[in-house]
Short mmCIF file of C-alpha atoms in Angstrom, two decimals:
data_model
loop_
_atom_site.label_atom_id
_atom_site.label_comp_id
_atom_site.label_asym_id
_atom_site.label_seq_id
_atom_site.Cartn_x
_atom_site.Cartn_y
_atom_site.Cartn_z
CA MET A 1 -30.79 32.99 -20.22
CA ALA A 2 -26.67 33.93 -22.13
CA ALA A 3 -25.16 34.86 -19.07
CA ALA A 4 -26.05 31.87 -17.23
CA THR A 5 -24.75 30.41 -20.66
CA GLU A 6 -22.28 31.77 -20.21
CA ARG A 7 -21.01 31.32 -17.07
CA GLU A 8 -21.41 27.38 -17.32
CA LYS A 9 -19.00 27.52 -20.52
CA ALA A 10 -16.57 29.62 -18.31
CA GLU A 11 -16.85 26.83 -15.95
CA LYS A 12 -16.57 23.72 -18.17
CA LYS A 13 -13.50 25.48 -20.05
CA ARG A 14 -11.93 25.92 -16.35
CA LEU A 15 -12.74 22.19 -15.25
CA GLN A 16 -10.85 21.10 -18.93
CA ALA A 17 -7.96 23.50 -17.97
CA PHE A 18 -7.98 21.28 -14.54
CA LEU A 19 -8.28 17.64 -15.87
CA GLY A 20 -5.13 18.73 -18.89
CA GLU A 21 -3.34 19.50 -15.67
CA ILE A 22 -4.18 16.06 -14.20
CA LEU A 23 -2.84 14.19 -17.48
CA ARG A 24 0.25 16.23 -17.85
CA VAL A 25 0.95 16.29 -13.32
CA GLY A 26 -0.30 12.48 -12.69
CA ALA A 27 3.40 10.62 -14.90
CA ILE A 28 5.46 13.03 -13.07
CA LYS A 29 7.80 11.07 -10.53
CA GLY A 30 10.06 11.97 -7.84
CA PHE A 31 8.88 13.39 -4.55
CA GLN A 32 9.89 12.93 -1.09
CA TYR A 33 6.02 12.88 0.29
CA PHE A 34 3.97 11.95 -2.31
CA THR A 35 3.89 9.30 -5.48
CA LEU A 36 1.36 10.27 -8.10
CA TYR A 37 -0.88 7.62 -10.14
CA LEU A 38 -2.90 8.49 -12.80
CA ARG A 39 -6.29 6.30 -13.03
CA GLY A 40 -8.46 7.72 -16.65
CA ARG A 41 -9.10 11.19 -17.72
CA GLU A 42 -11.03 12.34 -14.38
CA GLU A 43 -9.20 10.72 -11.90
CA LEU A 44 -5.56 10.92 -10.09
CA LEU A 45 -4.57 8.99 -6.92
CA CYS A 46 -2.40 10.12 -4.64
CA SER A 47 -0.43 7.96 -1.72
CA ILE A 48 1.03 10.92 1.05
CA ILE A 49 3.29 9.69 3.97
CA ASN A 50 1.77 10.37 7.22
CA GLU A 51 5.24 11.20 9.32
CA LEU A 52 8.34 13.17 8.55
CA LYS A 53 10.97 11.59 9.34
CA PRO A 54 14.26 12.85 10.04
CA GLU A 55 17.43 12.78 7.30
CA ALA A 56 20.66 11.75 8.87
CA GLY A 57 22.99 14.77 10.39
CA VAL A 58 19.86 17.36 8.81
CA PRO A 59 17.87 18.77 11.99
CA LEU A 60 14.97 17.71 11.89
CA SER A 61 13.66 21.41 12.62
CA THR A 62 15.15 23.03 8.49
CA HIS A 63 11.66 20.79 6.88
CA ILE A 64 9.33 21.48 9.82
CA CYS A 65 6.51 24.40 9.18
CA THR A 66 6.31 27.42 11.12
CA GLU A 67 2.05 27.20 11.44
CA LYS A 68 0.93 24.92 14.17
CA SER A 69 0.06 21.77 12.08
CA SER A 70 -3.43 20.10 13.14
CA ASP A 71 -3.43 17.27 15.88
CA LEU A 72 -4.89 14.02 14.33
CA PRO A 73 -7.72 12.82 14.26
CA LEU A 74 -10.35 15.87 13.59
CA ASN A 75 -14.16 16.53 13.66
CA LYS A 76 -15.72 15.16 10.44
CA SER A 77 -17.10 18.96 10.43
CA SER A 78 -14.75 20.73 10.09
CA LEU A 79 -13.22 17.93 7.51
CA MET A 80 -15.97 16.42 5.73
CA LEU A 81 -17.78 18.39 3.77
CA SER A 82 -21.95 17.55 4.92
CA ILE A 83 -24.77 16.06 3.79
CA GLY A 84 -27.32 18.60 3.34
CA THR A 85 -23.64 20.95 1.76
CA GLN A 86 -23.53 17.43 -0.50
CA GLN A 87 -26.82 17.76 -1.96
CA ARG A 88 -26.92 22.17 -2.95
CA LEU A 89 -24.04 21.26 -4.71
CA SER A 90 -25.39 18.40 -6.75
CA GLY A 91 -28.87 19.82 -6.76
CA LEU A 92 -29.69 16.29 -6.56
CA ALA A 93 -31.52 16.59 -2.81
CA HIS A 94 -34.47 15.63 -3.95
CA MET A 95 -32.79 12.72 -3.81
CA ASN A 96 -30.64 11.58 -1.25
CA ILE A 97 -26.90 12.22 -3.12
CA GLY A 98 -24.13 14.49 -2.14
CA LEU A 99 -21.25 14.06 -4.23
CA PRO A 100 -20.10 10.69 -3.85
CA PRO A 101 -16.37 8.97 -5.62
CA ALA A 102 -16.72 7.12 -9.39
CA SER A 103 -16.46 3.51 -6.84
CA PRO A 104 -17.17 3.20 -2.42
CA SER A 105 -13.45 3.67 -0.61
CA ASP A 106 -14.30 -0.02 0.10
CA LYS A 107 -14.08 -0.64 -3.00
CA GLU A 108 -10.21 0.58 -3.58
CA ILE A 109 -7.57 -1.78 -5.29
CA THR A 110 -5.31 0.73 -4.95
CA PRO A 111 -2.22 -0.97 -2.37
CA VAL A 112 -1.46 0.97 -0.28
CA SER A 113 1.39 0.94 2.50
CA SER A 114 0.40 1.05 6.47
CA ASP A 115 2.83 4.45 6.91
CA GLN A 116 1.36 6.29 3.98
CA THR A 117 -2.60 7.22 3.26
CA LEU A 118 -3.97 7.10 -0.21
CA PHE A 119 -6.59 10.57 -2.09
CA LEU A 120 -8.59 10.29 -4.76
CA ILE A 121 -8.61 13.85 -5.98
CA ALA A 122 -11.32 14.08 -9.73
CA GLY A 123 -12.50 16.40 -11.97
CA TYR A 124 -16.04 14.75 -12.78
CA ALA A 125 -17.72 16.42 -15.71
CA ARG A 126 -20.52 15.76 -13.52
CA TYR A 127 -20.07 18.13 -10.37
CA ASN A 128 -18.50 20.83 -13.02
CA CYS A 129 -14.94 21.19 -10.07
CA PRO A 130 -12.77 19.32 -8.13
CA TYR A 131 -13.38 17.65 -5.49
CA VAL A 132 -10.87 15.41 -3.05
CA TRP A 133 -11.94 12.31 -1.18
CA ILE A 134 -9.55 10.03 1.98
CA ARG A 135 -9.47 6.02 -0.31
CA SER A 136 -7.29 4.63 3.35
CA HIS A 137 -6.76 5.12 6.24
CA HIS A 138 -9.46 6.98 7.67
CA HIS A 139 -9.84 6.58 11.05
CA ARG A 140 -6.45 8.51 11.44
CA LEU A 141 -7.28 11.70 10.01
CA VAL A 142 -11.18 12.77 10.65
CA ASN A 143 -12.74 11.35 13.34
CA LEU A 144 -15.80 8.35 12.03
CA THR A 145 -16.62 7.14 15.13
CA HIS A 146 -20.46 7.64 15.48
CA ALA A 147 -20.25 8.44 11.48
CA SER A 148 -22.40 5.44 9.66
CA SER A 149 -19.61 3.64 6.29
CA ALA A 150 -20.95 6.18 3.94
CA ASP A 151 -19.47 9.20 5.53
CA LYS A 152 -16.06 7.28 5.33
CA ASP A 153 -17.16 8.54 0.71
CA ASN A 154 -17.94 12.46 1.80
CA PRO A 155 -15.41 15.38 0.14
CA LEU A 156 -12.46 16.96 1.69
CA LYS A 157 -13.47 20.72 2.94
CA LEU A 158 -10.53 22.24 1.44
CA ASN A 159 -8.94 25.60 0.47
CA ALA A 160 -8.40 25.46 -2.53
CA THR A 161 -11.58 23.35 -3.65
CA ASN A 162 -14.26 25.69 -1.68
CA ASN A 163 -12.01 28.96 -3.11
CA TRP A 164 -13.15 27.05 -7.32
CA GLY A 165 -15.39 29.49 -8.06
CA ARG A 166 -14.21 32.29 -6.63
CA GLU A 167 -10.17 31.94 -7.34
CA GLU A 168 -7.76 30.49 -9.54
CA VAL A 169 -6.64 27.28 -8.31
CA HIS A 170 -4.26 24.61 -9.73
CA LEU A 171 -3.69 20.88 -9.44
CA TRP A 172 -0.72 22.20 -7.48
CA ASP A 173 -2.72 24.65 -5.06
CA ILE A 174 -4.72 21.30 -3.38
CA LEU A 175 -1.44 18.53 -3.30
CA ALA A 176 0.29 21.30 -1.67
CA GLU A 177 -2.80 21.66 0.97
CA LEU A 178 -3.12 17.73 1.33
CA VAL A 179 0.26 17.17 2.68
CA HIS A 180 0.21 19.94 4.85
CA LEU A 181 -3.31 17.91 6.44
CA CYS A 182 -1.53 14.88 5.83
CA THR A 183 2.35 15.00 7.16
CA VAL A 184 2.92 14.99 10.49
CA PRO A 185 4.64 17.02 11.48
CA ALA A 186 3.61 19.67 8.29
CA PRO A 187 7.25 19.63 5.98
CA ARG A 188 7.89 23.35 4.86
CA ASN A 189 8.16 22.38 1.48
CA PRO A 190 5.09 19.99 -0.02
CA PHE A 191 6.81 19.78 -3.20
CA ALA A 192 11.01 19.17 -2.02
CA VAL A 193 12.28 16.25 -4.69
CA ASP A 194 13.89 13.52 -4.37
CA LEU A 195 17.07 14.11 -6.40
CA VAL A 196 18.69 10.31 -5.12
CA TYR A 197 15.37 8.66 -7.46
CA PHE A 198 16.90 10.67 -10.59
CA GLN A 199 20.28 9.78 -10.79
CA GLN A 200 19.28 6.17 -10.43
CA LEU A 201 17.03 6.20 -13.04
CA PRO A 202 18.61 5.53 -16.91
CA LEU A 203 19.87 7.72 -18.96
CA ALA A 204 16.81 8.87 -20.81
CA ASP A 205 13.92 8.42 -18.63
CA GLN A 206 16.88 10.64 -16.33
CA VAL A 207 16.44 13.42 -19.48
CA THR A 208 12.64 13.14 -19.46
CA SER A 209 11.84 13.11 -15.49
CA THR A 210 14.04 16.07 -14.99
CA GLY A 211 12.43 18.28 -17.65
CA ALA A 212 8.95 17.19 -16.64
CA MET A 213 10.06 17.51 -13.12
CA VAL A 214 11.70 20.61 -13.13
CA TRP A 215 8.21 22.45 -15.38
CA LEU A 216 5.88 21.44 -12.87
CA LEU A 217 8.62 23.04 -10.50
CA GLN A 218 8.53 26.24 -12.53
CA GLN A 219 4.17 26.17 -12.99
CA VAL A 220 3.98 25.90 -8.78
CA LEU A 221 6.71 29.50 -8.50
CA LYS A 222 4.98 30.95 -11.05
CA ARG A 223 1.16 29.96 -10.62
CA SER A 224 0.90 29.97 -6.66
CA GLY A 225 2.41 32.96 -5.47
CA ASN A 226 4.08 33.22 -3.02
CA LYS A 227 4.18 30.89 -0.20
CA GLU A 228 6.20 30.07 2.69
CA TYR A 229 7.58 27.35 0.34
CA THR A 230 8.27 29.64 -2.72
CA GLY A 231 11.60 29.53 -1.50
CA LYS A 232 11.89 26.12 -0.72
CA VAL A 233 10.81 25.06 -4.69
CA PHE A 234 13.36 27.84 -6.55
CA GLU A 235 16.35 25.72 -4.93
CA ASP A 236 15.39 22.71 -5.59
CA LEU A 237 14.17 23.63 -9.22
CA HIS A 238 18.00 25.02 -9.30
CA ASP A 239 19.16 21.37 -8.49
CA VAL A 240 16.94 19.45 -11.31
CA THR A 241 17.54 22.38 -13.52
CA LYS A 242 20.93 21.06 -13.18
CA LEU A 243 21.23 17.78 -13.16
CA HIS A 244 19.04 17.75 -15.74
CA PHE A 245 20.96 19.56 -18.40
CA HIS A 246 24.24 17.57 -16.83
CA SER A 247 22.07 14.03 -18.07
CA LEU A 248 21.40 16.02 -21.21
CA GLN A 249 24.38 16.68 -22.45
CA GLN A 250 25.92 12.68 -21.40
CA TRP A 251 22.96 12.08 -23.41
CA ALA A 252 23.69 13.67 -26.14
CA ARG A 253 27.83 13.08 -25.45
CA GLU A 254 26.59 9.12 -26.14
CA LYS A 255 24.27 9.38 -28.99
CA MET A 256 26.97 11.73 -31.00
CA PRO A 257 28.86 8.50 -32.02
CA GLN A 258 26.36 6.72 -33.12
CA GLN A 259 24.68 9.23 -35.48
CA GLN A 260 28.24 9.89 -36.63
CA GLN A 261 28.66 5.99 -37.75
CA GLN A 262 25.42 6.51 -39.29
CA GLN A 263 25.55 8.54 -41.78
CA GLN A 264 29.17 7.53 -42.85
CA ARG A 265 27.41 4.51 -43.25
CA ALA A 266 24.82 5.59 -45.51
CA PRO A 267 26.65 7.01 -48.46
CA GLY A 268 28.49 3.44 -48.68
CA GLN A 269 25.42 2.25 -49.28
CA GLN A 270 23.93 4.76 -51.57
CA GLN A 271 26.48 4.02 -54.09
CA GLN A 272 26.23 -0.03 -54.10
CA ARG A 273 23.09 0.72 -54.33
CA ALA A 274 23.74 2.80 -58.12
CA PRO A 275 25.63 0.67 -60.03
CA GLY A 276 22.59 -2.35 -59.26
CA GLN A 277 19.76 0.63 -60.28
CA GLN A 278 22.08 1.56 -63.73
CA GLN A 279 21.97 -1.46 -65.09
CA GLN A 280 18.03 -1.86 -64.39
CA ARG A 281 18.23 1.36 -65.81
CA ALA A 282 20.37 0.49 -69.55
CA PRO A 283 18.33 -1.24 -70.67
CA GLY A 284 15.35 -0.07 -71.74
CA GLN A 285 17.14 3.68 -72.34
CA GLN A 286 19.52 1.58 -75.36
CA GLN A 287 16.03 0.16 -76.74
CA GLN A 288 14.51 3.37 -77.08
CA GLN A 289 17.52 4.82 -78.46
CA ARG A 290 18.47 1.45 -80.53
CA ALA A 291 13.75 2.33 -81.44
CA PRO A 292 13.25 5.50 -82.71
CA GLY A 293 9.61 6.98 -83.28
CA PRO A 294 8.43 7.93 -86.89
CA GLY A 295 9.93 11.49 -87.74
CA TYR A 296 12.95 11.61 -85.32
CA ARG A 297 16.20 13.26 -86.61
CA PRO A 298 19.15 13.61 -83.89
CA GLY A 299 19.83 16.49 -81.70
CA VAL A 300 15.99 18.18 -82.67
CA GLN A 301 13.90 18.18 -79.77
CA ARG A 302 10.60 16.60 -80.12
CA GLY A 303 7.27 18.21 -79.10
CA PRO A 304 3.25 16.89 -79.20
CA THR A 305 2.47 18.40 -82.20
CA ALA A 306 5.51 16.01 -83.76
CA VAL A 307 4.97 12.55 -82.15
CA TYR A 308 1.02 13.35 -82.05
CA GLY A 309 -0.16 15.12 -84.64
CA TYR A 310 -1.49 18.29 -83.93
#
């Protein structure tokens, strides 16, 4: 009984840490292949591009993952958890309830373009672990020809979520696997950074946004181990860090004259207020000198005995 309680506490602690990653990562922008939209404390939407387009003057082969991507659409059994597995994991087999999201994908209101696919990453407390659902363009990823409409809300069978109870899994592990699944051909670096996005931001936003991206790329390198994209992430980290400190220096140079002007004005304001304060206190001080209390002797400091008689 005690062991089960400790295990349950540990699982809840891990889920809380994952929800913390959703809150911290969900507001970060500036990726080439996906965009994040934070939806509450437990849910994160991820919009991923469907096709990798070549850049001008850059061969597409330099961005493609060396591992062969699977041909889409995939069989439902290879990409989605079966109803029986869902009921076993949820513990609600007697009620024929699996692992549905908080709302069905048919009621998804987040706009998504035709060249992107929307996913829902959630860490619901009732499931005690994260799951991922497709929210748009289901037929592009999975063959649902002979499936019911309810099958569209089956959670995905991902390595990251399947290994939740056995390995250390982070949000960026799920993001990397989703990009590899959705984008064709699969990019070598799922966390490729869009430097142009940062360069077009206002200076103050550029400082904070690049700082957030630097933190995330550091976490990916520190906690994801030696992956195929590690070297590319390190290169992007170098570029974003350089841009961050450059924008920070610019911002400091712009703010420094304003602070100096405020500091120069501050003493003059104090001098202007001082005479008025002295004029207000002077009458009270003069009255005390003109009307000393009983037993007053000039040059003698009175104590409690002289004033109050004890």
